[in-house]
Every structure is written in structure tokens, then in C-alpha cells.
PDB file of C-alpha atoms in Angstrom:
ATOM      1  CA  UNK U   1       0.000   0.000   0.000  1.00  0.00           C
ATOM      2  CA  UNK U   2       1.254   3.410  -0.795  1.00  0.00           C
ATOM      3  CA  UNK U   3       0.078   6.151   0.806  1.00  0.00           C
ATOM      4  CA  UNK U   4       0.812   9.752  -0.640  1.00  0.00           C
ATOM      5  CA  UNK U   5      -0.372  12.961   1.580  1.00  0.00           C
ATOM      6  CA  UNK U   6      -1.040  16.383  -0.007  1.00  0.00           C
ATOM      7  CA  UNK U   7       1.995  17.370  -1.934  1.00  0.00           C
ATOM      8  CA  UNK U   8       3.214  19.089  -5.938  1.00  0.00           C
ATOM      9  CA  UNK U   9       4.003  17.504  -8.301  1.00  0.00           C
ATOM     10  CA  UNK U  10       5.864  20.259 -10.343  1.00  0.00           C
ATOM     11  CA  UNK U  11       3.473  23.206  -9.440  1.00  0.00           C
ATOM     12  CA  UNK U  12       0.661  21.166  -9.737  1.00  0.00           C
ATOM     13  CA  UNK U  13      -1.008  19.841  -6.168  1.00  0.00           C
ATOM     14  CA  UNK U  14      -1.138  16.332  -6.206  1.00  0.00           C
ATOM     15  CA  UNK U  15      -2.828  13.886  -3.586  1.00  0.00           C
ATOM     16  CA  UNK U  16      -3.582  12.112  -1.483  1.00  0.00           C
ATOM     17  CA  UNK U  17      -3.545   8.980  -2.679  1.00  0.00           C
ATOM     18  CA  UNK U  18      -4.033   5.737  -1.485  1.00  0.00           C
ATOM     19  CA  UNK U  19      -2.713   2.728  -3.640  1.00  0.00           C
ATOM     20  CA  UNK U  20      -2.945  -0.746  -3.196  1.00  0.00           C
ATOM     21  CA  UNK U  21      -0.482  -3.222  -5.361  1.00  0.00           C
ATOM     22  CA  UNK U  22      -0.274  -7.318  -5.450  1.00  0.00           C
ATOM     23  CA  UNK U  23       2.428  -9.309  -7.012  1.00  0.00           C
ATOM     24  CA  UNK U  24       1.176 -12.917  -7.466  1.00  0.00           C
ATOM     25  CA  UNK U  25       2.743 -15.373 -10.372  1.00  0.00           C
ATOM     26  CA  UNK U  26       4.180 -12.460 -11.954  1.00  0.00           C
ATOM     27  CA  UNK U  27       0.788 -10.412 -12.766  1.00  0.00           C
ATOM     28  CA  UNK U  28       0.715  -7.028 -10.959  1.00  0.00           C
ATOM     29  CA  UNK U  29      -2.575  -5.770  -9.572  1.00  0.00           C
ATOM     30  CA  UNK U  30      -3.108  -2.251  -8.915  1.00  0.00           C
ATOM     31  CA  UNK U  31      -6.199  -0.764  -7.192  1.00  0.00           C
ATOM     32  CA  UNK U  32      -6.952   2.741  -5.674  1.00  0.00           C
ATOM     33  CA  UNK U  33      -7.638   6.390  -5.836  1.00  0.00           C
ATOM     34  CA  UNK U  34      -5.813   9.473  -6.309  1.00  0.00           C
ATOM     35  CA  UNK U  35      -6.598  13.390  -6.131  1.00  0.00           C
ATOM     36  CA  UNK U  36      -5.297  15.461  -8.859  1.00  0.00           C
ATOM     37  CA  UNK U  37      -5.854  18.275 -11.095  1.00  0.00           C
ATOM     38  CA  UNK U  38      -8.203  19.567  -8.800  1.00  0.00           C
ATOM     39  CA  UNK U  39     -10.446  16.247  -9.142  1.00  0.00           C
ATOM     40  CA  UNK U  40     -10.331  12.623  -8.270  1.00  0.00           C
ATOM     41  CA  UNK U  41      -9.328   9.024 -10.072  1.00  0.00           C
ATOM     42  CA  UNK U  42     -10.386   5.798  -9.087  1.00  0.00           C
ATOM     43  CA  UNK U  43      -8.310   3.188 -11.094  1.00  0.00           C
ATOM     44  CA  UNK U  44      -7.755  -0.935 -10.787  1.00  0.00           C
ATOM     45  CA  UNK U  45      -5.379  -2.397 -13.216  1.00  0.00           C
ATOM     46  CA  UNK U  46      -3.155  -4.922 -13.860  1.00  0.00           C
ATOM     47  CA  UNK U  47      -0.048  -5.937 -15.304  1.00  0.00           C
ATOM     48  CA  UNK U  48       2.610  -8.625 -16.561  1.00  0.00           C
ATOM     49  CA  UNK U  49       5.590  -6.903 -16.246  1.00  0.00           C
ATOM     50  CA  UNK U  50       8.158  -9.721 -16.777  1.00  0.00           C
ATOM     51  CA  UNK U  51       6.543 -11.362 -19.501  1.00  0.00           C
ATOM     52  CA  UNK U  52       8.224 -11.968 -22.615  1.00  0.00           C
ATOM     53  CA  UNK U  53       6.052  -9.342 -24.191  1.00  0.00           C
ATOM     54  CA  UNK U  54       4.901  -7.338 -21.058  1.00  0.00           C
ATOM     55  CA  UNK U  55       1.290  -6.138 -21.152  1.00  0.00           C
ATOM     56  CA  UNK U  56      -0.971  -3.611 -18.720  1.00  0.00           C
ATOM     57  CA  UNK U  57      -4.985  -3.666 -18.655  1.00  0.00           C
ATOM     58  CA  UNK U  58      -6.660  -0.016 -17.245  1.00  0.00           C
ATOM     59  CA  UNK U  59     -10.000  -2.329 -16.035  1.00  0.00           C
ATOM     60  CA  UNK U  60     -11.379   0.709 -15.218  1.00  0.00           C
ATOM     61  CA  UNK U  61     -10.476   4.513 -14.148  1.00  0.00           C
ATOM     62  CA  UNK U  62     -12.832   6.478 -13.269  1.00  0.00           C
ATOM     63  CA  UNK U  63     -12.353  10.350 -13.345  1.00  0.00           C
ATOM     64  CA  UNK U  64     -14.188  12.654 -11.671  1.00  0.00           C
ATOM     65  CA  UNK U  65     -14.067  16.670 -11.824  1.00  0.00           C
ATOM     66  CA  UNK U  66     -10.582  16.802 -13.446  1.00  0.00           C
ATOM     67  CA  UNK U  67      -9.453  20.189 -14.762  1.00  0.00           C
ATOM     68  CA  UNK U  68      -7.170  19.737 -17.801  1.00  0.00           C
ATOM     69  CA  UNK U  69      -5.930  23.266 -17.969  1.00  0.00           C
ATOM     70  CA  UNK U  70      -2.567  22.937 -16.596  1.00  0.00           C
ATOM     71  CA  UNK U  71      -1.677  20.512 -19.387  1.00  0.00           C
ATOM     72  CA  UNK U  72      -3.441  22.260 -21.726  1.00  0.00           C
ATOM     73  CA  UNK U  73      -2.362  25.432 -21.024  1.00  0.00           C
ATOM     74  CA  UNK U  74      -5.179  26.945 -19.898  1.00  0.00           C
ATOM     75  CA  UNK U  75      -7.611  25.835 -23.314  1.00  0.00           C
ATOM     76  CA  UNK U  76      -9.757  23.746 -21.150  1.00  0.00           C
ATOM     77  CA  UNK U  77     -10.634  24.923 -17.713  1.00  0.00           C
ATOM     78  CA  UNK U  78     -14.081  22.733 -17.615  1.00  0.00           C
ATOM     79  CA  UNK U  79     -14.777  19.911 -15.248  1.00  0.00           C
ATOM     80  CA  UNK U  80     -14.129  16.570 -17.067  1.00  0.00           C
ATOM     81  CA  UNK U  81     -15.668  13.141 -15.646  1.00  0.00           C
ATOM     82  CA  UNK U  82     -16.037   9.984 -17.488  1.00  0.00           C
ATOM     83  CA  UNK U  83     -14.080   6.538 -17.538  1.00  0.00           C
ATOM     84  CA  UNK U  84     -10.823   4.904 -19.449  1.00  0.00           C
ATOM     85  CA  UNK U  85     -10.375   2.088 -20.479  1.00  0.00           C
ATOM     86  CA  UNK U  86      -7.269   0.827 -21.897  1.00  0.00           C
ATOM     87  CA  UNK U  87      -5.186  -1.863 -23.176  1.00  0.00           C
ATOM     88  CA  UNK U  88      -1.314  -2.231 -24.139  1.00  0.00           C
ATOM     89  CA  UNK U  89       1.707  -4.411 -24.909  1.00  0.00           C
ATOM     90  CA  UNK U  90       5.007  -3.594 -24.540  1.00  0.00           C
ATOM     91  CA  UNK U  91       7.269  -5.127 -27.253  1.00  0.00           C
ATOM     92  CA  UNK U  92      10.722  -4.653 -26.397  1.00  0.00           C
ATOM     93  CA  UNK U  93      12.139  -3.992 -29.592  1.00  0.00           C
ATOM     94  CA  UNK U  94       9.180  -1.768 -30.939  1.00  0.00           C
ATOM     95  CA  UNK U  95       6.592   0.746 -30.107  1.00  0.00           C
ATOM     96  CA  UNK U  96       3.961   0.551 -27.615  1.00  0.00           C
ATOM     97  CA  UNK U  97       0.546  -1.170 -29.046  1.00  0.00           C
ATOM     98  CA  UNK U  98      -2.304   0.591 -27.083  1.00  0.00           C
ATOM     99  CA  UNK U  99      -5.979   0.024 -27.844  1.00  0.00           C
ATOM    100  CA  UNK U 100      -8.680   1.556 -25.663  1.00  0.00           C
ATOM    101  CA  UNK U 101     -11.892   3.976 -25.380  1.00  0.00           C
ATOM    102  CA  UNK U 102     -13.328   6.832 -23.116  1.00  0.00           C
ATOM    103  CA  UNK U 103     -16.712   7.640 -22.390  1.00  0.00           C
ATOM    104  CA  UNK U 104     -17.108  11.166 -21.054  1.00  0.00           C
ATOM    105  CA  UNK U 105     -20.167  12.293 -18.761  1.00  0.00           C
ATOM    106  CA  UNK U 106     -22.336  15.469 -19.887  1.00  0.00           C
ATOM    107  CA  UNK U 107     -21.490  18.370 -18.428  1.00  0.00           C
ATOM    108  CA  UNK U 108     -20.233  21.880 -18.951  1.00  0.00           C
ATOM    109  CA  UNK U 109     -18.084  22.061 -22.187  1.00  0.00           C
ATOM    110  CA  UNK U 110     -16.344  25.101 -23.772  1.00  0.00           C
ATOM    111  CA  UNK U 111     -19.257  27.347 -23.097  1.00  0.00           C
ATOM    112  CA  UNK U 112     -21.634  24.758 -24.117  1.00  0.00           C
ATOM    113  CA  UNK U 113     -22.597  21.514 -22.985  1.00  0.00           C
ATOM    114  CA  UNK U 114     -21.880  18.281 -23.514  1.00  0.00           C
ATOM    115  CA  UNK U 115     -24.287  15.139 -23.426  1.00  0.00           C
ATOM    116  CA  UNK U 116     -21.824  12.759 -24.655  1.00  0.00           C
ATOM    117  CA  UNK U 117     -18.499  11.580 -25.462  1.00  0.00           C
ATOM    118  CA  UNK U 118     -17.280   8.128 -27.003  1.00  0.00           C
ATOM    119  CA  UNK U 119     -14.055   8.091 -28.327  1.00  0.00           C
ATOM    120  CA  UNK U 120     -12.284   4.250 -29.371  1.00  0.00           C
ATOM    121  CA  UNK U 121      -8.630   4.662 -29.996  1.00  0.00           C
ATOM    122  CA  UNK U 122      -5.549   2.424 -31.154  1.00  0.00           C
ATOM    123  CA  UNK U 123      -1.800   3.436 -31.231  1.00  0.00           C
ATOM    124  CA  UNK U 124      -0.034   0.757 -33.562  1.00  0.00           C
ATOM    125  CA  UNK U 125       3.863   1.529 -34.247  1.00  0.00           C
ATOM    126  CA  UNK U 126       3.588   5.504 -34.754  1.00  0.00           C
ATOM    127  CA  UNK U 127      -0.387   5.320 -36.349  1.00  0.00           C
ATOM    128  CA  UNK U 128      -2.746   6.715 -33.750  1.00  0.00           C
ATOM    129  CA  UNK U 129      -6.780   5.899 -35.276  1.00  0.00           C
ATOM    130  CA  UNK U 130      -9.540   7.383 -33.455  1.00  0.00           C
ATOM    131  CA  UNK U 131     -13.234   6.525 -34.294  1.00  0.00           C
ATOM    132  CA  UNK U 132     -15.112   8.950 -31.883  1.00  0.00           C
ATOM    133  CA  UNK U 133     -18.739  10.565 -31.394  1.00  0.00           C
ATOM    134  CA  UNK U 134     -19.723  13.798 -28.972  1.00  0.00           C
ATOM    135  CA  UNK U 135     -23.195  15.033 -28.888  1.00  0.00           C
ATOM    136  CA  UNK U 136     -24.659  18.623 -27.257  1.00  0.00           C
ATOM    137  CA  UNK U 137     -28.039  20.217 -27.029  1.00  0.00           C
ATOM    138  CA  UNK U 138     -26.873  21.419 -30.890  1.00  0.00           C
ATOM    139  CA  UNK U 139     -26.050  18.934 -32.439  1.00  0.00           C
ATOM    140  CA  UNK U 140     -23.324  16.128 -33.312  1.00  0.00           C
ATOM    141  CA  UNK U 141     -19.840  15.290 -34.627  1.00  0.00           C
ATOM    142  CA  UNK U 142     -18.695  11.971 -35.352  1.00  0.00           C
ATOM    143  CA  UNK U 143     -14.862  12.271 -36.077  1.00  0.00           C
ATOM    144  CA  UNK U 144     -13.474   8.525 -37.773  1.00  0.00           C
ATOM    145  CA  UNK U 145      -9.492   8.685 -39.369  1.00  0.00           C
ATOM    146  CA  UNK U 146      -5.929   7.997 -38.274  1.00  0.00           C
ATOM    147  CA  UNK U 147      -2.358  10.035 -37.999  1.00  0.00           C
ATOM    148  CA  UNK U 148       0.674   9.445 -38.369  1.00  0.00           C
ATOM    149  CA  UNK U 149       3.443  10.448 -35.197  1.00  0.00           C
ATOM    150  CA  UNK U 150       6.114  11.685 -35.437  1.00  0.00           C
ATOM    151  CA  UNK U 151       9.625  12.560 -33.061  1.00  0.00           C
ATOM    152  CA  UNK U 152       9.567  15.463 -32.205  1.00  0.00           C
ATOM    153  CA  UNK U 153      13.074  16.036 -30.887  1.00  0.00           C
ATOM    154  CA  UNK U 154      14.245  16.085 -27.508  1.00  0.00           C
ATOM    155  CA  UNK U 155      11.125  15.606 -24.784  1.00  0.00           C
ATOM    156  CA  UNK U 156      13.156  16.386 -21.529  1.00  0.00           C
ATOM    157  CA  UNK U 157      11.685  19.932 -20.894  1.00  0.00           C
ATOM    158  CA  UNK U 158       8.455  18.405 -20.662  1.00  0.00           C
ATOM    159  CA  UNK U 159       6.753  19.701 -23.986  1.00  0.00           C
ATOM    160  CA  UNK U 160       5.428  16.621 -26.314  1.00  0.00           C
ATOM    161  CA  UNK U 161       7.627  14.236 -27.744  1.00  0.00           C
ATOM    162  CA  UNK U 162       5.356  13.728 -30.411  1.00  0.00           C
ATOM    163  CA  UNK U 163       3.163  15.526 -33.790  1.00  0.00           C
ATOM    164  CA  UNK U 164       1.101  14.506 -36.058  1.00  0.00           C
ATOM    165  CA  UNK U 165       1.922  14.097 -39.686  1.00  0.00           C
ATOM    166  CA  UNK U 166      -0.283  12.263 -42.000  1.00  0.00           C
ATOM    167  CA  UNK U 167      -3.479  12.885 -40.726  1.00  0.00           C
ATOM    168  CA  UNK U 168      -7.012  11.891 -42.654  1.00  0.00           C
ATOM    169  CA  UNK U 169     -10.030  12.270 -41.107  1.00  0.00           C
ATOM    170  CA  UNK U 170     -13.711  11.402 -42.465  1.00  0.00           C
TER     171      UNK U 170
END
């Protein structure tokens, strides 16, 4: 069990947290909350770390009230809530592989509202596809393509490490 009181991470405030971790047969379990960006996660998961291809499951993390605008820098300030899920191998001589989806709750959205949010997404080698769907009180977008990323140069002062390229959307 970890337990982490109030503290920054960076100037960002960060905790508590309370996480719980089992290592049985070589599969990692992971279960417990955490309070940041001024809202609150709720994650189990699970991994096989020393497999010869290791692999981690997100079951389930639930997000409540998170404010994105210190990553963002300052472009979203609204609440977020919803749930990831996620899956991903770890190939040791290659790129991640990540497959997953995120449902967000309605709420307040960019001086609108939002009902809905579903957004499935893969990351194979450096091709990122998204097939996702929002709906508001005005209408709806459905956004379906793929990009290409690419390096972006040294990622050590925190910026992205990555762009997009190619990028085709329908």
C-alpha cells in the first residue's frame, strides 16, 4: 500500500492517494484512488511486467471533476468526468501497441454543454486511429481517421515528444 499525503508535483497539487499493489505469479494488480488536477481518479489495473512481451490492462479509471488546464495550457478549464479504459503491450524492440476507449459524462463544455463523449482509440507503431462521437443540445460530430506520429526532438523539458503528420479524417 502506498500512501501519498497532499503534496506538488511540479506546481501542480497532487494527492492524497491511497494505492494498493499485489504481485502474485508475476501479474501485478493495482487498485486505488488518487486526487489530482483539482479532481479525483479511481483506477484498478493490472499488469505482466516480466513477460516476454509485457502487457498492462486499465479495467477501469474512473475520473471525476478533473481540470485539464494545466496541461493544456489553460484551453480547457471545464470539469471533465467519465471513464478509461485501456489496453497495451510492450514489445521490447518496438513501439507501444495501445488500444482503448473513453466515455465522457455530460457536463459543462467550452461554453456549451456536452451530453456525450465516445471516443475508441488504437496506437499501432507511430499510427494513432480514433473513431469517436460527442453530442450537445446542438447537435453532433462523429470524427473517424488515423495520424501518423512523429519525433519530435528532444522531450526532456516536458513539452510533447510527439506531432502529427499524415493525418485523414472522415
Amino acid at each position: 500500500m502506498i500512501e501519498l499525503e497532499r503534496s506538488t508535483s511540479g506546481t501542480m497539487p497532487i494527492g492524497p492517494a491511497h494505492l494498493g499493489f499485489e504481485l502474485v505469479r508475476g501479474r501485478l494488480s493495482v487498485e486505488g484512488n488518487l486526487q489530482a488536477l483539482e479532481g479525483n481518479v479511481r483506477l484498478v489495473a493490472s499488469a505482466r511486467p516480466f513477460d516476454p512481451v509485457p502487457h498492462v490492462l486499465l479495467q477501469r479509471m474512473r475520473f471525476e471533476g478533473l481540470v485539464l488546464d494545466s496541461l493544456t495550457r489553460g484551453r480547457v478549464r471545464d470539469p471533465l468526468s467519465g471513464v478509461l479504459v485501456m489496453r497495451a503491450t510492450l514489445p521490447r524492440d518496438s513501439l507501444p501497441q495501445v488500444k482503448g476507449r473513453i466515455d465522457l459524462d455530460s457536463g459543462p463544455f467550452h461554453r456549451g454543454r456536452l451530453d456525450t463523449l465516445h471516443a475508441e482509440f488504437a496506437v499501432t507503431g507511430r499510427l494513432l486511429e480514433i473513431d469517436a462521437t460527442a453530442r450537445t443540445g446542438r447537435g453532433s460530430l462523429a470524427v473517424a481517421g488515423e495520424a501518423e506520429l512523429q519525433p519530435n526532438g528532444d522531450s526532456s523539458n516536458g513539452s510533447s515528444a510527439w506531432s502529427l503528420g499524415r493525418t485523414t479524417l472522415e
